[in-house]
Amino acid sequence: MGITLQNVDYTYQEGTPFEGRALFDINLAITDTSYTAFIGHTGSGKSTIMQLLNGLNVPTKGTVFVDDIAITSVSKNKDIKSVRQKVGLVFQFPESQLFEETVLKDVAFGPQNFGASKSDAENLARQKLALVGITEDLFHKNPFELSGGQMRRVAIAGILAMEPNILVLDEPTAGLDPKGRRELMTLFKTLHQEGMTIVLVTHLMDDVANYADAVNVLEAGKLVMSGKPADIFQQVDFLESKQLGVPKITKFAHNLVKRGLDINPLPITIEEFSEALKHG
Ligand code: ADP
Ligand code: MG
């Protein structure tokens, strides 16, 4: 069933001198088994939405539906807890949330906290660590002895150990080198192919084009566009006026069009571009 936001507003620290409105009347749907991207400038409200998707925040106004559970400003802990299990949220720089003394204990913490026995939780942890490419020799190390990229993967394993149906990733590859970035994007692609719904916040338009099947564009707390990446990225001038840009190949093709070539629609991936050249 996925997630639906209906007339959602979010205000930080409402009723205090520090009150700040972050989201304005957001209406959108994240379809089950989709790979949905969110793009927008810093401060546009992307992280605020991600925290609403898993019940970490509740809307100030409006409703967030997760499957058949409705979350509103007056929701009870029981509903919020079941949303937290269904929707796994990987924060920006998730490694900063590691805290246990070993890698294995850290990943097993979530399922244990949700009622799994110690041995079931550790089995799950081993399985998810293997999935993210952390080898057994690291299981009993202190997480802080690992490299940055390894710590990031341990943190992601910790979320996967909760066995969510929906995985929400807030700029999951920020600060990683190209190899680490590729490995993580491949992992998310595999999870998606196995049936998990993926929600990705990114500023990399090529990742949106290469992986996502839906994209939402936010600006100053409002949803300004949403649709398929192939359609959204036709709006080169609009996106550039918002300083968001388009995939590299789309920009390249757009420049050729300006010089008189006929390429319509604009390609968003290299594969589409080479097809357009063959048949153009
Ligand atoms: P993004 O992830 O797109 O950069 P955020 O969702 O983090 O945007 O922020 C949206 C708006 O909410 C910004 O104006 C930001 O300053 C504000 N904001 C974010 N977190 C807090 C907070 N904890 N307290 C008060 N304001 C916040
Ligand atoms: Mg953010």
CSV table of C-alpha atoms and ligand atoms in Angstrom, one decimal:
chain,number,residue,atom,x,y,z
A,1,MET,CA,0.0,0.0,0.0
A,2,GLY,CA,2.9,2.3,0.5
A,3,ILE,CA,2.9,5.8,2.1
A,4,THR,CA,0.6,8.7,1.4
A,5,LEU,CA,0.9,12.3,2.8
A,6,GLN,CA,-2.3,14.2,2.9
A,7,ASN,CA,-2.3,18.0,3.5
A,8,VAL,CA,0.8,17.7,5.7
A,9,ASP,CA,2.3,20.7,7.4
A,10,TYR,CA,5.3,20.5,9.7
A,11,THR,CA,6.4,23.3,12.1
A,12,TYR,CA,9.5,22.9,14.3
A,13,GLN,CA,9.2,24.1,17.9
A,14,GLU,CA,5.6,25.3,17.4
A,15,GLY,CA,4.5,27.8,20.0
A,16,THR,CA,8.0,28.9,20.9
A,17,PRO,CA,10.0,32.0,19.8
A,18,PHE,CA,12.0,29.5,17.6
A,19,GLU,CA,9.0,28.3,15.7
A,20,GLY,CA,9.8,27.5,12.1
A,21,ARG,CA,7.5,26.2,9.4
A,22,ALA,CA,9.3,23.5,7.3
A,23,LEU,CA,6.5,21.9,5.2
A,24,PHE,CA,3.4,23.4,3.6
A,25,ASP,CA,0.4,21.4,2.6
A,26,ILE,CA,2.3,18.4,1.2
A,27,ASN,CA,0.3,15.8,-0.8
A,28,LEU,CA,2.1,12.9,-2.3
A,29,ALA,CA,2.2,9.1,-2.6
A,30,ILE,CA,5.1,6.7,-2.4
A,31,THR,CA,3.9,3.6,-4.1
A,32,ASP,CA,4.6,0.1,-2.8
A,33,THR,CA,7.8,-1.4,-4.4
A,34,SER,CA,8.7,2.0,-6.1
A,35,TYR,CA,12.1,3.6,-6.0
A,36,THR,CA,11.2,7.2,-5.1
A,37,ALA,CA,13.7,10.0,-5.1
A,38,PHE,CA,13.4,13.4,-3.4
A,39,ILE,CA,15.4,16.4,-4.6
A,40,GLY,CA,15.6,20.0,-3.5
A,41,HIS,CA,17.9,22.6,-2.2
A,42,THR,CA,19.4,22.5,1.3
A,43,GLY,CA,16.6,23.6,3.7
A,44,SER,CA,13.8,22.6,1.3
A,45,GLY,CA,12.4,20.1,3.8
A,46,LYS,CA,13.7,16.8,2.5
A,47,SER,CA,15.0,15.5,5.8
A,48,THR,CA,11.8,16.7,7.6
A,49,ILE,CA,9.7,14.6,5.2
A,50,MET,CA,11.9,11.6,5.7
A,51,GLN,CA,11.4,11.8,9.5
A,52,LEU,CA,7.7,11.9,9.0
A,53,LEU,CA,7.8,8.8,6.9
A,54,ASN,CA,8.8,6.6,9.8
A,55,GLY,CA,7.0,8.3,12.6
A,56,LEU,CA,10.1,9.9,14.1
A,57,ASN,CA,8.2,13.2,13.6
A,58,VAL,CA,4.4,13.4,13.5
A,59,PRO,CA,2.7,16.0,11.2
A,60,THR,CA,1.7,19.3,12.8
A,61,LYS,CA,-1.4,19.2,10.5
A,62,GLY,CA,-2.6,16.5,8.0
A,63,THR,CA,-2.0,12.8,7.9
A,64,VAL,CA,0.7,10.4,7.0
A,65,PHE,CA,-0.7,7.0,6.0
A,66,VAL,CA,1.7,4.1,6.2
A,67,ASP,CA,-0.1,1.1,4.7
A,68,ASP,CA,-3.3,1.2,6.8
A,69,ILE,CA,-1.9,3.1,9.7
A,70,ALA,CA,-2.8,6.9,9.9
A,71,ILE,CA,-0.3,9.1,11.7
A,72,THR,CA,-1.5,12.5,12.9
A,73,SER,CA,-0.5,15.1,15.5
A,74,VAL,CA,-2.4,13.0,18.1
A,75,SER,CA,-1.2,9.5,17.2
A,76,LYS,CA,-0.5,7.0,19.9
A,77,ASN,CA,2.9,5.3,20.5
A,78,LYS,CA,1.5,1.9,19.5
A,79,ASP,CA,0.9,3.1,15.9
A,80,ILE,CA,4.1,5.0,15.8
A,81,LYS,CA,6.1,2.0,16.9
A,82,SER,CA,4.6,-0.2,14.2
A,83,VAL,CA,5.4,2.5,11.6
A,84,ARG,CA,9.0,2.6,12.8
A,85,GLN,CA,9.3,-1.2,12.2
A,86,LYS,CA,7.8,-1.0,8.7
A,87,VAL,CA,9.8,2.0,7.6
A,88,GLY,CA,13.6,1.9,8.2
A,89,LEU,CA,15.2,5.4,8.2
A,90,VAL,CA,18.8,5.8,7.5
A,91,PHE,CA,19.8,9.3,8.6
A,92,GLN,CA,22.4,11.5,7.0
A,93,PHE,CA,25.7,10.3,8.4
A,94,PRO,CA,24.1,7.3,10.1
A,95,GLU,CA,27.5,6.2,11.5
A,96,SER,CA,27.2,8.9,14.1
A,97,GLN,CA,24.4,6.8,15.7
A,98,LEU,CA,26.6,3.7,16.3
A,99,PHE,CA,27.0,3.2,20.0
A,100,GLU,CA,27.5,-0.4,21.0
A,101,GLU,CA,30.9,-1.8,21.8
A,102,THR,CA,31.0,-4.3,18.9
A,103,VAL,CA,29.7,-4.3,15.4
A,104,LEU,CA,27.5,-7.4,15.9
A,105,LYS,CA,25.9,-6.0,19.1
A,106,ASP,CA,25.2,-2.7,17.4
A,107,VAL,CA,23.3,-4.4,14.5
A,108,ALA,CA,21.5,-6.8,16.8
A,109,PHE,CA,20.3,-4.0,19.1
A,110,GLY,CA,17.3,-3.0,17.0
A,111,PRO,CA,15.7,-6.4,16.6
A,112,GLN,CA,16.4,-7.1,20.3
A,113,ASN,CA,14.7,-3.9,21.3
A,114,PHE,CA,11.7,-5.0,19.3
A,115,GLY,CA,11.4,-8.3,21.1
A,116,ALA,CA,13.7,-10.7,19.3
A,117,SER,CA,15.8,-13.1,21.4
A,118,LYS,CA,19.5,-12.5,21.7
A,119,SER,CA,20.3,-15.4,19.4
A,120,ASP,CA,17.7,-14.5,16.8
A,121,ALA,CA,18.8,-10.9,16.8
A,122,GLU,CA,22.5,-12.0,16.3
A,123,ASN,CA,21.5,-14.3,13.5
A,124,LEU,CA,19.7,-11.5,11.7
A,125,ALA,CA,22.7,-9.2,12.4
A,126,ARG,CA,25.1,-11.7,10.8
A,127,GLN,CA,22.9,-12.0,7.8
A,128,LYS,CA,22.5,-8.3,7.3
A,129,LEU,CA,26.2,-7.6,7.9
A,130,ALA,CA,27.0,-10.1,5.1
A,131,LEU,CA,24.5,-8.4,2.8
A,132,VAL,CA,26.2,-5.0,3.2
A,133,GLY,CA,29.6,-6.6,2.7
A,134,ILE,CA,31.0,-6.6,6.2
A,135,THR,CA,33.1,-9.7,6.8
A,136,GLU,CA,33.1,-11.8,9.9
A,137,ASP,CA,36.6,-10.7,11.1
A,138,LEU,CA,35.0,-7.3,11.8
A,139,PHE,CA,32.0,-8.5,13.8
A,140,HIS,CA,33.7,-8.3,17.1
A,141,LYS,CA,35.5,-5.0,16.5
A,142,ASN,CA,34.5,-1.7,18.0
A,143,PRO,CA,32.6,0.1,15.3
A,144,PHE,CA,34.8,3.1,15.7
A,145,GLU,CA,37.9,1.0,14.6
A,146,LEU,CA,36.4,0.7,11.1
A,147,SER,CA,36.8,2.9,8.1
A,148,GLY,CA,34.1,5.6,7.4
A,149,GLY,CA,32.6,3.5,4.6
A,150,GLN,CA,32.5,0.4,6.7
A,151,MET,CA,30.8,2.3,9.6
A,152,ARG,CA,28.2,3.6,7.2
A,153,ARG,CA,27.5,0.0,6.1
A,154,VAL,CA,27.2,-1.2,9.7
A,155,ALA,CA,24.7,1.5,10.4
A,156,ILE,CA,22.7,0.5,7.3
A,157,ALA,CA,22.8,-3.2,8.4
A,158,GLY,CA,21.4,-2.1,11.7
A,159,ILE,CA,18.3,-0.6,9.9
A,160,LEU,CA,18.0,-3.7,7.7
A,161,ALA,CA,18.0,-5.9,10.7
A,162,MET,CA,14.6,-4.5,11.6
A,163,GLU,CA,13.4,-6.1,8.4
A,164,PRO,CA,11.5,-3.0,7.2
A,165,ASN,CA,9.4,-3.1,4.0
A,166,ILE,CA,10.3,0.4,3.1
A,167,LEU,CA,13.9,1.8,3.3
A,168,VAL,CA,14.3,5.5,3.6
A,169,LEU,CA,17.8,6.8,2.7
A,170,ASP,CA,18.6,10.5,3.5
A,171,GLU,CA,21.7,11.3,1.4
A,172,PRO,CA,23.2,7.8,2.1
A,173,THR,CA,26.3,8.2,0.0
A,174,ALA,CA,27.3,11.7,1.2
A,175,GLY,CA,31.0,11.9,1.9
A,176,LEU,CA,31.9,8.5,0.5
A,177,ASP,CA,34.5,7.9,-2.3
A,178,PRO,CA,33.2,6.9,-5.8
A,179,LYS,CA,33.8,3.2,-5.1
A,180,GLY,CA,31.9,3.3,-1.8
A,181,ARG,CA,29.2,5.2,-3.4
A,182,ARG,CA,28.8,2.7,-6.3
A,183,GLU,CA,28.8,-0.2,-3.9
A,184,LEU,CA,26.0,1.3,-1.7
A,185,MET,CA,23.9,2.3,-4.8
A,186,THR,CA,24.2,-1.3,-6.1
A,187,LEU,CA,23.1,-2.6,-2.7
A,188,PHE,CA,20.0,-0.4,-2.7
A,189,LYS,CA,19.3,-1.5,-6.3
A,190,THR,CA,19.5,-5.2,-5.2
A,191,LEU,CA,17.2,-4.6,-2.3
A,192,HIS,CA,14.7,-2.9,-4.6
A,193,GLN,CA,14.8,-5.8,-7.1
A,194,GLU,CA,14.0,-8.1,-4.2
A,195,GLY,CA,10.8,-6.1,-3.5
A,196,MET,CA,11.8,-3.5,-1.0
A,197,THR,CA,10.4,0.0,-1.5
A,198,ILE,CA,13.2,2.5,-1.6
A,199,VAL,CA,13.0,6.2,-0.8
A,200,LEU,CA,16.2,8.2,-1.6
A,201,VAL,CA,17.1,11.8,-0.9
A,202,THR,CA,20.0,12.8,-3.1
A,203,HIS,CA,21.5,15.8,-4.9
A,204,LEU,CA,23.0,13.5,-7.6
A,205,MET,CA,20.7,13.8,-10.6
A,206,ASP,CA,22.5,10.9,-12.3
A,207,ASP,CA,21.5,8.6,-9.4
A,208,VAL,CA,17.9,9.7,-9.8
A,209,ALA,CA,18.0,9.0,-13.5
A,210,ASN,CA,19.8,5.7,-13.1
A,211,TYR,CA,17.9,4.2,-10.2
A,212,ALA,CA,14.6,5.9,-9.4
A,213,ASP,CA,11.2,5.4,-11.0
A,214,ALA,CA,9.6,8.4,-9.4
A,215,VAL,CA,10.9,11.8,-8.3
A,216,ASN,CA,9.5,14.6,-6.1
A,217,VAL,CA,11.0,18.1,-6.2
A,218,LEU,CA,10.8,20.3,-3.1
A,219,GLU,CA,11.3,24.0,-2.8
A,220,ALA,CA,11.1,25.9,0.4
A,221,GLY,CA,8.9,23.4,2.1
A,222,LYS,CA,6.5,22.9,-0.9
A,223,LEU,CA,6.2,20.1,-3.4
A,224,VAL,CA,6.8,21.9,-6.8
A,225,MET,CA,6.9,18.9,-9.2
A,226,SER,CA,6.5,15.2,-9.1
A,227,GLY,CA,6.5,12.4,-11.7
A,228,LYS,CA,8.8,10.0,-13.6
A,229,PRO,CA,12.4,11.0,-13.9
A,230,ALA,CA,12.3,10.9,-17.7
A,231,ASP,CA,9.5,13.4,-17.7
A,232,ILE,CA,10.7,15.7,-14.9
A,233,PHE,CA,14.2,16.0,-16.4
A,234,GLN,CA,12.8,17.4,-19.7
A,235,GLN,CA,12.3,20.6,-17.7
A,236,VAL,CA,16.0,21.6,-18.0
A,237,ASP,CA,15.5,25.4,-17.8
A,238,PHE,CA,13.1,25.1,-14.8
A,239,LEU,CA,15.4,22.8,-12.8
A,240,GLU,CA,18.4,25.0,-13.6
A,241,SER,CA,16.5,28.1,-12.5
A,242,LYS,CA,16.1,26.3,-9.2
A,243,GLN,CA,19.8,25.4,-9.1
A,244,LEU,CA,19.0,21.7,-9.2
A,245,GLY,CA,20.3,20.7,-12.6
A,246,VAL,CA,19.7,17.5,-14.6
A,247,PRO,CA,21.7,14.4,-15.4
A,248,LYS,CA,25.0,15.0,-17.2
A,249,ILE,CA,23.8,13.3,-20.4
A,250,THR,CA,20.5,15.3,-20.4
A,251,LYS,CA,22.5,18.6,-20.1
A,252,PHE,CA,24.8,17.4,-23.0
A,253,ALA,CA,21.8,16.5,-25.2
A,254,HIS,CA,20.1,19.8,-24.3
A,255,ASN,CA,23.2,21.7,-25.5
A,256,LEU,CA,23.1,19.8,-28.8
A,257,VAL,CA,19.4,20.6,-29.2
A,258,LYS,CA,20.3,24.3,-28.7
A,259,ARG,CA,22.8,23.9,-31.6
A,260,GLY,CA,20.1,22.6,-33.9
A,261,LEU,CA,20.1,18.9,-33.3
A,262,ASP,CA,16.7,17.1,-33.0
A,263,ILE,CA,16.7,15.0,-29.9
A,264,ASN,CA,13.3,14.6,-28.4
A,265,PRO,CA,12.7,13.6,-25.7
A,266,LEU,CA,16.0,14.4,-24.0
A,267,PRO,CA,17.7,11.2,-22.8
A,268,ILE,CA,18.4,10.8,-19.0
A,269,THR,CA,20.8,7.9,-19.2
A,270,ILE,CA,23.7,7.0,-21.5
A,271,GLU,CA,21.7,4.0,-22.8
A,272,GLU,CA,18.9,6.2,-23.9
A,273,PHE,CA,21.3,8.6,-25.5
A,274,SER,CA,23.0,5.9,-27.6
A,275,GLU,CA,19.6,4.6,-28.6
A,276,ALA,CA,18.6,8.1,-29.7
A,277,LEU,CA,21.8,8.3,-31.8
A,278,LYS,CA,21.1,5.0,-33.5
A,279,HIS,CA,17.6,5.8,-34.4
A,280,GLY,CA,18.0,9.6,-34.8
B,1,ADP,P1,16.7,19.6,3.8
B,1,ADP,O1,16.9,18.2,4.3
B,1,ADP,O2,16.0,19.7,2.5
B,1,ADP,O3,18.1,20.3,3.8
B,1,ADP,P2,15.4,20.1,6.3
B,1,ADP,O4,14.2,19.3,6.3
B,1,ADP,O5,16.6,19.7,7.1
B,1,ADP,O6,15.8,20.4,4.8
B,1,ADP,O7,15.0,21.6,6.8
B,1,ADP,C1,13.8,22.2,6.4
B,1,ADP,C2,13.6,23.5,7.2
B,1,ADP,O8,13.4,23.2,8.6
B,1,ADP,C3,14.9,24.4,7.2
B,1,ADP,O9,14.4,25.8,7.2
B,1,ADP,C4,15.6,24.1,8.5
B,1,ADP,O10,16.3,25.2,8.9
B,1,ADP,C5,14.4,23.8,9.4
B,1,ADP,N1,14.8,22.8,10.5
B,1,ADP,C6,15.3,21.6,10.3
B,1,ADP,N2,15.6,20.9,11.4
B,1,ADP,C7,15.2,21.8,12.4
B,1,ADP,C8,15.1,21.7,13.8
B,1,ADP,N3,15.5,20.6,14.5
B,1,ADP,N4,14.7,22.8,14.5
B,1,ADP,C9,14.2,23.9,13.8
B,1,ADP,N5,14.2,24.0,12.5
B,1,ADP,C10,14.7,23.0,11.8
B,2,MG,MG,18.6,17.1,4.8
